[in-house]
Amino acid sequence: MIWNADRALRWILLLGVLASGCRTPSQSVCCDVGVPLVQAEVMKETEGAEPRPFLLPAEALTETFVMRQTVTVRWSNDAGQAEEVSFDAAIQRQGGSLLLLGLGPMGGVGFTLSLAEGKVSFENRTGQVLPFDAERMLADVQRVYYPWLDGSPDCSDCVRRGRRGGFEIEEHRTQGQVSRRRFKSLAAGRDEEGVKGGKAVEAGARLGIVVEYSGDPAFGGLLRDARLRHEEFGYEVELETLRIDWID
């Protein structure tokens, strides 16, 4: 199954339903990530299937915390009109796990999504099915908050580059803080002329994922707030951090 703008739209609409905190019987799904996480540097497509996202081990982020956020997702509908949906979420990094909670208006949990011991687990209280593997949401969280380049930076204002997980990664640092990241796919067939995410793409264009940071310092040289833009799938996720509680 190939990703396109329609599937991205269905995912965004589903997030709005999950965030409503509706009470229905829970549905649990546990899926093997599919390959050893540390060794899986390039994900390979199977015929007729959508490639699974590369995930770092949960422990690759050494800081432990609970972070409360407001998440806003924006996209353009088929008529070219701007749409958006917002909901509260919590991210917990503790022990050997990474946990993402979608919260309803009264604080109820609409879904739980976790990565632990190389496996992704998803509990859905809405009775609906995600249009793609749940680990794709975790992949976006990792692209924003996890370290992707080896070694400690020895500069305050510079650009660092490397390759990992099927992406060429470019990280901009400004006054000692990460101000921007860009993930460019190394997979064949990604540099095509046509339409991706509802936007025209020139031949040879390198579609990717762009993350821009703002606000006060948080951890690991990152700032508290972030905006992730997926150029291929045509959506944008804005993360406003309301509170960070550190876990010993």
PDB file of C-alpha atoms in Angstrom:
ATOM      1  CA  MET A   1       0.000   0.000   0.000  1.00  0.00           C
ATOM      2  CA  ILE A   2       1.523   3.305  -1.096  1.00  0.00           C
ATOM      3  CA  TRP A   3       1.320   6.474   1.025  1.00  0.00           C
ATOM      4  CA  ASN A   4      -0.454   9.434  -0.576  1.00  0.00           C
ATOM      5  CA  ALA A   5      -2.166  12.680   0.420  1.00  0.00           C
ATOM      6  CA  ASP A   6      -5.506  10.913   0.886  1.00  0.00           C
ATOM      7  CA  ARG A   7      -4.037   8.489   3.430  1.00  0.00           C
ATOM      8  CA  ALA A   8      -2.345  11.357   5.253  1.00  0.00           C
ATOM      9  CA  LEU A   9      -5.700  13.144   5.453  1.00  0.00           C
ATOM     10  CA  ARG A  10      -7.408  10.033   6.851  1.00  0.00           C
ATOM     11  CA  TRP A  11      -4.696   9.783   9.527  1.00  0.00           C
ATOM     12  CA  ILE A  12      -5.148  13.420  10.535  1.00  0.00           C
ATOM     13  CA  LEU A  13      -8.927  13.050  10.761  1.00  0.00           C
ATOM     14  CA  LEU A  14      -8.491   9.922  12.841  1.00  0.00           C
ATOM     15  CA  LEU A  15      -6.222  11.784  15.277  1.00  0.00           C
ATOM     16  CA  GLY A  16      -9.075  14.206  15.879  1.00  0.00           C
ATOM     17  CA  VAL A  17     -11.361  11.297  16.738  1.00  0.00           C
ATOM     18  CA  LEU A  18      -8.760   9.755  19.041  1.00  0.00           C
ATOM     19  CA  ALA A  19      -8.337  13.049  20.868  1.00  0.00           C
ATOM     20  CA  SER A  20     -12.059  13.274  21.651  1.00  0.00           C
ATOM     21  CA  GLY A  21     -11.575  10.791  24.491  1.00  0.00           C
ATOM     22  CA  CYS A  22     -14.695   8.819  23.576  1.00  0.00           C
ATOM     23  CA  ARG A  23     -15.375   5.738  25.671  1.00  0.00           C
ATOM     24  CA  THR A  24     -15.540   2.538  23.637  1.00  0.00           C
ATOM     25  CA  PRO A  25     -14.137  -0.931  24.289  1.00  0.00           C
ATOM     26  CA  SER A  26     -10.361  -0.902  24.021  1.00  0.00           C
ATOM     27  CA  GLN A  27      -8.552  -2.580  21.154  1.00  0.00           C
ATOM     28  CA  SER A  28      -4.927  -3.595  21.619  1.00  0.00           C
ATOM     29  CA  VAL A  29      -2.513  -4.325  18.825  1.00  0.00           C
ATOM     30  CA  CYS A  30       1.115  -5.322  19.305  1.00  0.00           C
ATOM     31  CA  CYS A  31       3.396  -5.501  16.360  1.00  0.00           C
ATOM     32  CA  ASP A  32       7.037  -6.471  15.947  1.00  0.00           C
ATOM     33  CA  VAL A  33       9.034  -3.584  14.528  1.00  0.00           C
ATOM     34  CA  GLY A  34      10.299  -6.114  12.017  1.00  0.00           C
ATOM     35  CA  VAL A  35      14.100  -5.778  12.142  1.00  0.00           C
ATOM     36  CA  PRO A  36      16.774  -5.280  14.800  1.00  0.00           C
ATOM     37  CA  LEU A  37      16.391  -1.577  15.567  1.00  0.00           C
ATOM     38  CA  VAL A  38      20.067  -0.747  16.012  1.00  0.00           C
ATOM     39  CA  GLN A  39      21.092  -2.480  12.784  1.00  0.00           C
ATOM     40  CA  ALA A  40      18.193  -1.333  10.577  1.00  0.00           C
ATOM     41  CA  GLU A  41      19.862   1.615   8.866  1.00  0.00           C
ATOM     42  CA  VAL A  42      17.810   1.427   5.647  1.00  0.00           C
ATOM     43  CA  MET A  43      14.234   0.141   5.509  1.00  0.00           C
ATOM     44  CA  LYS A  44      13.480  -1.866   2.351  1.00  0.00           C
ATOM     45  CA  GLU A  45      10.131  -1.896   0.600  1.00  0.00           C
ATOM     46  CA  THR A  46       8.343  -5.115  -0.203  1.00  0.00           C
ATOM     47  CA  GLU A  47       6.419  -5.336  -3.453  1.00  0.00           C
ATOM     48  CA  GLY A  48       3.102  -3.461  -3.176  1.00  0.00           C
ATOM     49  CA  ALA A  49       3.719  -2.525   0.453  1.00  0.00           C
ATOM     50  CA  GLU A  50       4.454   0.731   2.195  1.00  0.00           C
ATOM     51  CA  PRO A  51       7.930   0.858   3.787  1.00  0.00           C
ATOM     52  CA  ARG A  52       7.903   0.772   7.562  1.00  0.00           C
ATOM     53  CA  PRO A  53       9.536   3.692   9.331  1.00  0.00           C
ATOM     54  CA  PHE A  54      12.932   3.420  10.950  1.00  0.00           C
ATOM     55  CA  LEU A  55      12.773   3.662  14.750  1.00  0.00           C
ATOM     56  CA  LEU A  56      15.636   4.173  17.151  1.00  0.00           C
ATOM     57  CA  PRO A  57      15.600   2.178  20.407  1.00  0.00           C
ATOM     58  CA  ALA A  58      13.624   3.979  23.114  1.00  0.00           C
ATOM     59  CA  GLU A  59      16.808   4.236  25.201  1.00  0.00           C
ATOM     60  CA  ALA A  60      18.616   6.221  22.492  1.00  0.00           C
ATOM     61  CA  LEU A  61      17.153   9.289  24.204  1.00  0.00           C
ATOM     62  CA  THR A  62      18.889   9.259  27.591  1.00  0.00           C
ATOM     63  CA  GLU A  63      16.816  11.974  29.277  1.00  0.00           C
ATOM     64  CA  THR A  64      13.772  10.698  31.196  1.00  0.00           C
ATOM     65  CA  PHE A  65      10.677  12.856  31.590  1.00  0.00           C
ATOM     66  CA  VAL A  66       6.947  13.345  31.152  1.00  0.00           C
ATOM     67  CA  MET A  67       6.105  16.131  28.710  1.00  0.00           C
ATOM     68  CA  ARG A  68       2.600  17.611  28.343  1.00  0.00           C
ATOM     69  CA  GLN A  69       1.861  19.219  24.985  1.00  0.00           C
ATOM     70  CA  THR A  70      -0.739  20.751  22.737  1.00  0.00           C
ATOM     71  CA  VAL A  71      -0.581  19.207  19.274  1.00  0.00           C
ATOM     72  CA  THR A  72      -1.944  21.018  16.211  1.00  0.00           C
ATOM     73  CA  VAL A  73      -2.063  19.252  12.837  1.00  0.00           C
ATOM     74  CA  ARG A  74      -2.587  21.261   9.632  1.00  0.00           C
ATOM     75  CA  TRP A  75      -3.210  20.166   6.066  1.00  0.00           C
ATOM     76  CA  SER A  76      -4.991  21.285   2.873  1.00  0.00           C
ATOM     77  CA  ASN A  77      -8.176  19.576   1.723  1.00  0.00           C
ATOM     78  CA  ASP A  78      -8.958  18.581  -1.854  1.00  0.00           C
ATOM     79  CA  ALA A  79     -10.264  22.105  -2.539  1.00  0.00           C
ATOM     80  CA  GLY A  80      -6.976  23.620  -1.379  1.00  0.00           C
ATOM     81  CA  GLN A  81      -8.519  25.019   1.808  1.00  0.00           C
ATOM     82  CA  ALA A  82      -6.544  25.000   5.040  1.00  0.00           C
ATOM     83  CA  GLU A  83      -7.759  22.599   7.736  1.00  0.00           C
ATOM     84  CA  GLU A  84      -6.481  21.901  11.244  1.00  0.00           C
ATOM     85  CA  VAL A  85      -7.232  19.911  14.394  1.00  0.00           C
ATOM     86  CA  SER A  86      -5.751  20.311  17.908  1.00  0.00           C
ATOM     87  CA  PHE A  87      -5.579  17.994  20.909  1.00  0.00           C
ATOM     88  CA  ASP A  88      -3.579  17.497  24.104  1.00  0.00           C
ATOM     89  CA  ALA A  89      -0.949  14.772  24.368  1.00  0.00           C
ATOM     90  CA  ALA A  90       1.696  13.496  26.745  1.00  0.00           C
ATOM     91  CA  ILE A  91       5.082  11.947  25.953  1.00  0.00           C
ATOM     92  CA  GLN A  92       6.849   9.828  28.579  1.00  0.00           C
ATOM     93  CA  ARG A  93      10.409   8.559  28.252  1.00  0.00           C
ATOM     94  CA  GLN A  94      11.315   6.272  31.161  1.00  0.00           C
ATOM     95  CA  GLY A  95      13.263   3.059  31.644  1.00  0.00           C
ATOM     96  CA  GLY A  96      13.307   1.110  28.403  1.00  0.00           C
ATOM     97  CA  SER A  97      10.174   2.628  26.905  1.00  0.00           C
ATOM     98  CA  LEU A  98       8.792   5.591  24.995  1.00  0.00           C
ATOM     99  CA  LEU A  99       5.071   6.263  25.564  1.00  0.00           C
ATOM    100  CA  LEU A 100       2.703   8.586  23.691  1.00  0.00           C
ATOM    101  CA  LEU A 101      -0.792   9.340  25.043  1.00  0.00           C
ATOM    102  CA  GLY A 102      -3.598  11.099  23.163  1.00  0.00           C
ATOM    103  CA  LEU A 103      -5.736  12.973  25.709  1.00  0.00           C
ATOM    104  CA  GLY A 104      -9.379  14.043  25.543  1.00  0.00           C
ATOM    105  CA  PRO A 105     -10.924  17.340  26.700  1.00  0.00           C
ATOM    106  CA  MET A 106     -11.496  16.015  30.248  1.00  0.00           C
ATOM    107  CA  GLY A 107      -8.084  14.367  30.488  1.00  0.00           C
ATOM    108  CA  GLY A 108      -9.287  10.928  29.423  1.00  0.00           C
ATOM    109  CA  VAL A 109      -6.985   8.779  27.329  1.00  0.00           C
ATOM    110  CA  GLY A 110      -8.100   8.238  23.729  1.00  0.00           C
ATOM    111  CA  PHE A 111      -5.102   6.083  22.792  1.00  0.00           C
ATOM    112  CA  THR A 112      -1.760   4.836  24.087  1.00  0.00           C
ATOM    113  CA  LEU A 113       1.205   4.139  21.848  1.00  0.00           C
ATOM    114  CA  SER A 114       4.501   2.771  23.148  1.00  0.00           C
ATOM    115  CA  LEU A 115       7.901   1.500  22.056  1.00  0.00           C
ATOM    116  CA  ALA A 116       9.675  -0.966  24.342  1.00  0.00           C
ATOM    117  CA  GLU A 117      12.175  -3.766  23.716  1.00  0.00           C
ATOM    118  CA  GLY A 118      11.997  -3.231  19.963  1.00  0.00           C
ATOM    119  CA  LYS A 119       8.197  -3.572  19.773  1.00  0.00           C
ATOM    120  CA  VAL A 120       5.437  -1.049  19.180  1.00  0.00           C
ATOM    121  CA  SER A 121       2.185  -1.492  21.119  1.00  0.00           C
ATOM    122  CA  PHE A 122      -1.014   0.424  20.431  1.00  0.00           C
ATOM    123  CA  GLU A 123      -4.197   0.560  22.533  1.00  0.00           C
ATOM    124  CA  ASN A 124      -7.159   2.203  20.816  1.00  0.00           C
ATOM    125  CA  ARG A 125     -10.285   3.122  22.807  1.00  0.00           C
ATOM    126  CA  THR A 126     -12.195   4.459  19.810  1.00  0.00           C
ATOM    127  CA  GLY A 127     -13.074   1.214  18.047  1.00  0.00           C
ATOM    128  CA  GLN A 128     -11.535   2.544  14.821  1.00  0.00           C
ATOM    129  CA  VAL A 129      -8.489   1.238  12.986  1.00  0.00           C
ATOM    130  CA  LEU A 130      -5.446   3.309  12.072  1.00  0.00           C
ATOM    131  CA  PRO A 131      -4.966   3.590   8.288  1.00  0.00           C
ATOM    132  CA  PHE A 132      -1.284   2.653   8.707  1.00  0.00           C
ATOM    133  CA  ASP A 133       1.047   1.112  11.271  1.00  0.00           C
ATOM    134  CA  ALA A 134       0.958   2.949  14.587  1.00  0.00           C
ATOM    135  CA  GLU A 135       4.752   3.297  14.735  1.00  0.00           C
ATOM    136  CA  ARG A 136       4.595   6.112  12.166  1.00  0.00           C
ATOM    137  CA  MET A 137       3.441   8.541  14.868  1.00  0.00           C
ATOM    138  CA  LEU A 138       6.340   7.427  17.069  1.00  0.00           C
ATOM    139  CA  ALA A 139       8.698   7.981  14.140  1.00  0.00           C
ATOM    140  CA  ASP A 140       7.657  11.657  13.953  1.00  0.00           C
ATOM    141  CA  VAL A 141       8.180  12.039  17.716  1.00  0.00           C
ATOM    142  CA  GLN A 142      11.673  10.577  17.380  1.00  0.00           C
ATOM    143  CA  ARG A 143      12.541  12.845  14.438  1.00  0.00           C
ATOM    144  CA  VAL A 144      11.769  15.834  16.640  1.00  0.00           C
ATOM    145  CA  TYR A 145      13.305  14.830  19.987  1.00  0.00           C
ATOM    146  CA  TYR A 146      15.845  12.029  19.504  1.00  0.00           C
ATOM    147  CA  PRO A 147      19.565  12.460  18.713  1.00  0.00           C
ATOM    148  CA  TRP A 148      20.262  11.421  15.107  1.00  0.00           C
ATOM    149  CA  LEU A 149      23.915  12.313  14.557  1.00  0.00           C
ATOM    150  CA  ASP A 150      26.791  10.638  16.376  1.00  0.00           C
ATOM    151  CA  GLY A 151      29.216  12.526  18.567  1.00  0.00           C
ATOM    152  CA  SER A 152      28.940  15.720  20.555  1.00  0.00           C
ATOM    153  CA  PRO A 153      28.829  18.964  18.553  1.00  0.00           C
ATOM    154  CA  ASP A 154      31.982  21.046  18.854  1.00  0.00           C
ATOM    155  CA  CYS A 155      30.425  24.209  17.455  1.00  0.00           C
ATOM    156  CA  SER A 156      27.869  26.810  18.460  1.00  0.00           C
ATOM    157  CA  ASP A 157      26.770  27.952  14.988  1.00  0.00           C
ATOM    158  CA  CYS A 158      27.160  25.300  12.302  1.00  0.00           C
ATOM    159  CA  VAL A 159      25.511  22.648  10.142  1.00  0.00           C
ATOM    160  CA  ARG A 160      26.085  18.961  10.894  1.00  0.00           C
ATOM    161  CA  ARG A 161      25.290  16.177   8.403  1.00  0.00           C
ATOM    162  CA  GLY A 162      25.056  12.402   8.444  1.00  0.00           C
ATOM    163  CA  ARG A 163      23.064   9.377   7.252  1.00  0.00           C
ATOM    164  CA  ARG A 164      20.828   7.138   9.285  1.00  0.00           C
ATOM    165  CA  GLY A 165      17.649   5.128   8.924  1.00  0.00           C
ATOM    166  CA  GLY A 166      17.353   5.634   5.179  1.00  0.00           C
ATOM    167  CA  PHE A 167      17.712   9.415   5.433  1.00  0.00           C
ATOM    168  CA  GLU A 168      20.348  12.024   4.808  1.00  0.00           C
ATOM    169  CA  ILE A 169      20.114  14.235   7.895  1.00  0.00           C
ATOM    170  CA  GLU A 170      21.058  17.892   8.115  1.00  0.00           C
ATOM    171  CA  GLU A 171      21.051  19.595  11.515  1.00  0.00           C
ATOM    172  CA  HIS A 172      21.462  23.363  11.969  1.00  0.00           C
ATOM    173  CA  ARG A 173      22.743  24.720  15.269  1.00  0.00           C
ATOM    174  CA  THR A 174      22.334  28.369  16.297  1.00  0.00           C
ATOM    175  CA  GLN A 175      23.906  29.740  19.480  1.00  0.00           C
ATOM    176  CA  GLY A 176      24.461  26.209  20.723  1.00  0.00           C
ATOM    177  CA  GLN A 177      20.861  25.047  20.168  1.00  0.00           C
ATOM    178  CA  VAL A 178      19.368  22.939  17.396  1.00  0.00           C
ATOM    179  CA  SER A 179      17.266  25.313  15.298  1.00  0.00           C
ATOM    180  CA  ARG A 180      16.399  23.087  12.327  1.00  0.00           C
ATOM    181  CA  ARG A 181      16.562  19.497  11.098  1.00  0.00           C
ATOM    182  CA  ARG A 182      15.950  18.142   7.631  1.00  0.00           C
ATOM    183  CA  PHE A 183      15.524  14.466   6.733  1.00  0.00           C
ATOM    184  CA  LYS A 184      15.935  13.661   3.019  1.00  0.00           C
ATOM    185  CA  SER A 185      14.982  10.174   1.876  1.00  0.00           C
ATOM    186  CA  LEU A 186      17.725   8.045   0.338  1.00  0.00           C
ATOM    187  CA  ALA A 187      15.210   5.560  -1.092  1.00  0.00           C
ATOM    188  CA  ALA A 188      15.013   5.102  -4.845  1.00  0.00           C
ATOM    189  CA  GLY A 189      11.966   6.555  -6.527  1.00  0.00           C
ATOM    190  CA  ARG A 190      11.582   9.478  -4.121  1.00  0.00           C
ATOM    191  CA  ASP A 191      13.011  12.142  -6.477  1.00  0.00           C
ATOM    192  CA  GLU A 192      10.176  12.254  -8.999  1.00  0.00           C
ATOM    193  CA  GLU A 193       8.395  14.956 -10.913  1.00  0.00           C
ATOM    194  CA  GLY A 194       4.696  15.190 -10.144  1.00  0.00           C
ATOM    195  CA  VAL A 195       2.458  15.947  -7.186  1.00  0.00           C
ATOM    196  CA  LYS A 196       3.268  14.980  -3.604  1.00  0.00           C
ATOM    197  CA  GLY A 197       1.111  15.972  -0.661  1.00  0.00           C
ATOM    198  CA  GLY A 198      -1.035  18.187  -2.902  1.00  0.00           C
ATOM    199  CA  LYS A 199       1.927  20.273  -4.099  1.00  0.00           C
ATOM    200  CA  ALA A 200       3.770  20.284  -7.416  1.00  0.00           C
ATOM    201  CA  VAL A 201       7.262  18.801  -7.257  1.00  0.00           C
ATOM    202  CA  GLU A 202      10.000  19.469  -9.795  1.00  0.00           C
ATOM    203  CA  ALA A 203      12.041  16.641 -11.275  1.00  0.00           C
ATOM    204  CA  GLY A 204      15.036  15.822  -9.072  1.00  0.00           C
ATOM    205  CA  ALA A 205      13.494  17.424  -5.982  1.00  0.00           C
ATOM    206  CA  ARG A 206      14.556  15.836  -2.700  1.00  0.00           C
ATOM    207  CA  LEU A 207      11.379  15.492  -0.684  1.00  0.00           C
ATOM    208  CA  GLY A 208      11.821  15.224   3.013  1.00  0.00           C
ATOM    209  CA  ILE A 209      10.794  16.071   6.549  1.00  0.00           C
ATOM    210  CA  VAL A 210      11.678  19.454   8.049  1.00  0.00           C
ATOM    211  CA  VAL A 211      11.638  20.208  11.795  1.00  0.00           C
ATOM    212  CA  GLU A 212      11.999  23.782  13.082  1.00  0.00           C
ATOM    213  CA  TYR A 213      12.465  24.634  16.769  1.00  0.00           C
ATOM    214  CA  SER A 214      11.550  27.640  18.918  1.00  0.00           C
ATOM    215  CA  GLY A 215      10.987  28.697  22.527  1.00  0.00           C
ATOM    216  CA  ASP A 216      13.112  28.108  25.618  1.00  0.00           C
ATOM    217  CA  PRO A 217      15.802  25.414  25.918  1.00  0.00           C
ATOM    218  CA  ALA A 218      14.493  21.960  26.829  1.00  0.00           C
ATOM    219  CA  PHE A 219      17.099  19.154  26.696  1.00  0.00           C
ATOM    220  CA  GLY A 220      19.843  17.796  24.456  1.00  0.00           C
ATOM    221  CA  GLY A 221      20.366  21.155  22.779  1.00  0.00           C
ATOM    222  CA  LEU A 222      16.709  21.237  21.664  1.00  0.00           C
ATOM    223  CA  LEU A 223      14.149  23.972  22.217  1.00  0.00           C
ATOM    224  CA  ARG A 224      10.748  23.311  23.827  1.00  0.00           C
ATOM    225  CA  ASP A 225       8.487  23.882  20.839  1.00  0.00           C
ATOM    226  CA  ALA A 226       8.710  22.375  17.363  1.00  0.00           C
ATOM    227  CA  ARG A 227       7.018  22.309  13.988  1.00  0.00           C
ATOM    228  CA  LEU A 228       7.385  19.241  11.772  1.00  0.00           C
ATOM    229  CA  ARG A 229       6.493  19.519   8.073  1.00  0.00           C
ATOM    230  CA  HIS A 230       6.220  16.381   5.962  1.00  0.00           C
ATOM    231  CA  GLU A 231       6.732  17.560   2.392  1.00  0.00           C
ATOM    232  CA  GLU A 232       5.779  14.273   0.726  1.00  0.00           C
ATOM    233  CA  PHE A 233       2.629  13.510   2.694  1.00  0.00           C
ATOM    234  CA  GLY A 234       1.517  17.157   2.852  1.00  0.00           C
ATOM    235  CA  TYR A 235       0.877  17.687   6.568  1.00  0.00           C
ATOM    236  CA  GLU A 236       2.354  19.815   9.352  1.00  0.00           C
ATOM    237  CA  VAL A 237       2.460  19.072  13.084  1.00  0.00           C
ATOM    238  CA  GLU A 238       3.037  21.855  15.619  1.00  0.00           C
ATOM    239  CA  LEU A 239       4.090  20.807  19.132  1.00  0.00           C
ATOM    240  CA  GLU A 240       3.690  23.346  21.938  1.00  0.00           C
ATOM    241  CA  THR A 241       5.211  22.089  25.175  1.00  0.00           C
ATOM    242  CA  LEU A 242       3.199  23.108  28.234  1.00  0.00           C
ATOM    243  CA  ARG A 243       5.238  21.360  30.936  1.00  0.00           C
ATOM    244  CA  ILE A 244       8.202  19.026  31.412  1.00  0.00           C
ATOM    245  CA  ASP A 245       8.510  16.917  34.577  1.00  0.00           C
ATOM    246  CA  TRP A 246      11.840  15.150  34.966  1.00  0.00           C
ATOM    247  CA  ILE A 247      12.023  11.520  36.098  1.00  0.00           C
ATOM    248  CA  ASP A 248      14.983  10.400  38.216  1.00  0.00           C
TER     249      ASP A 248
END
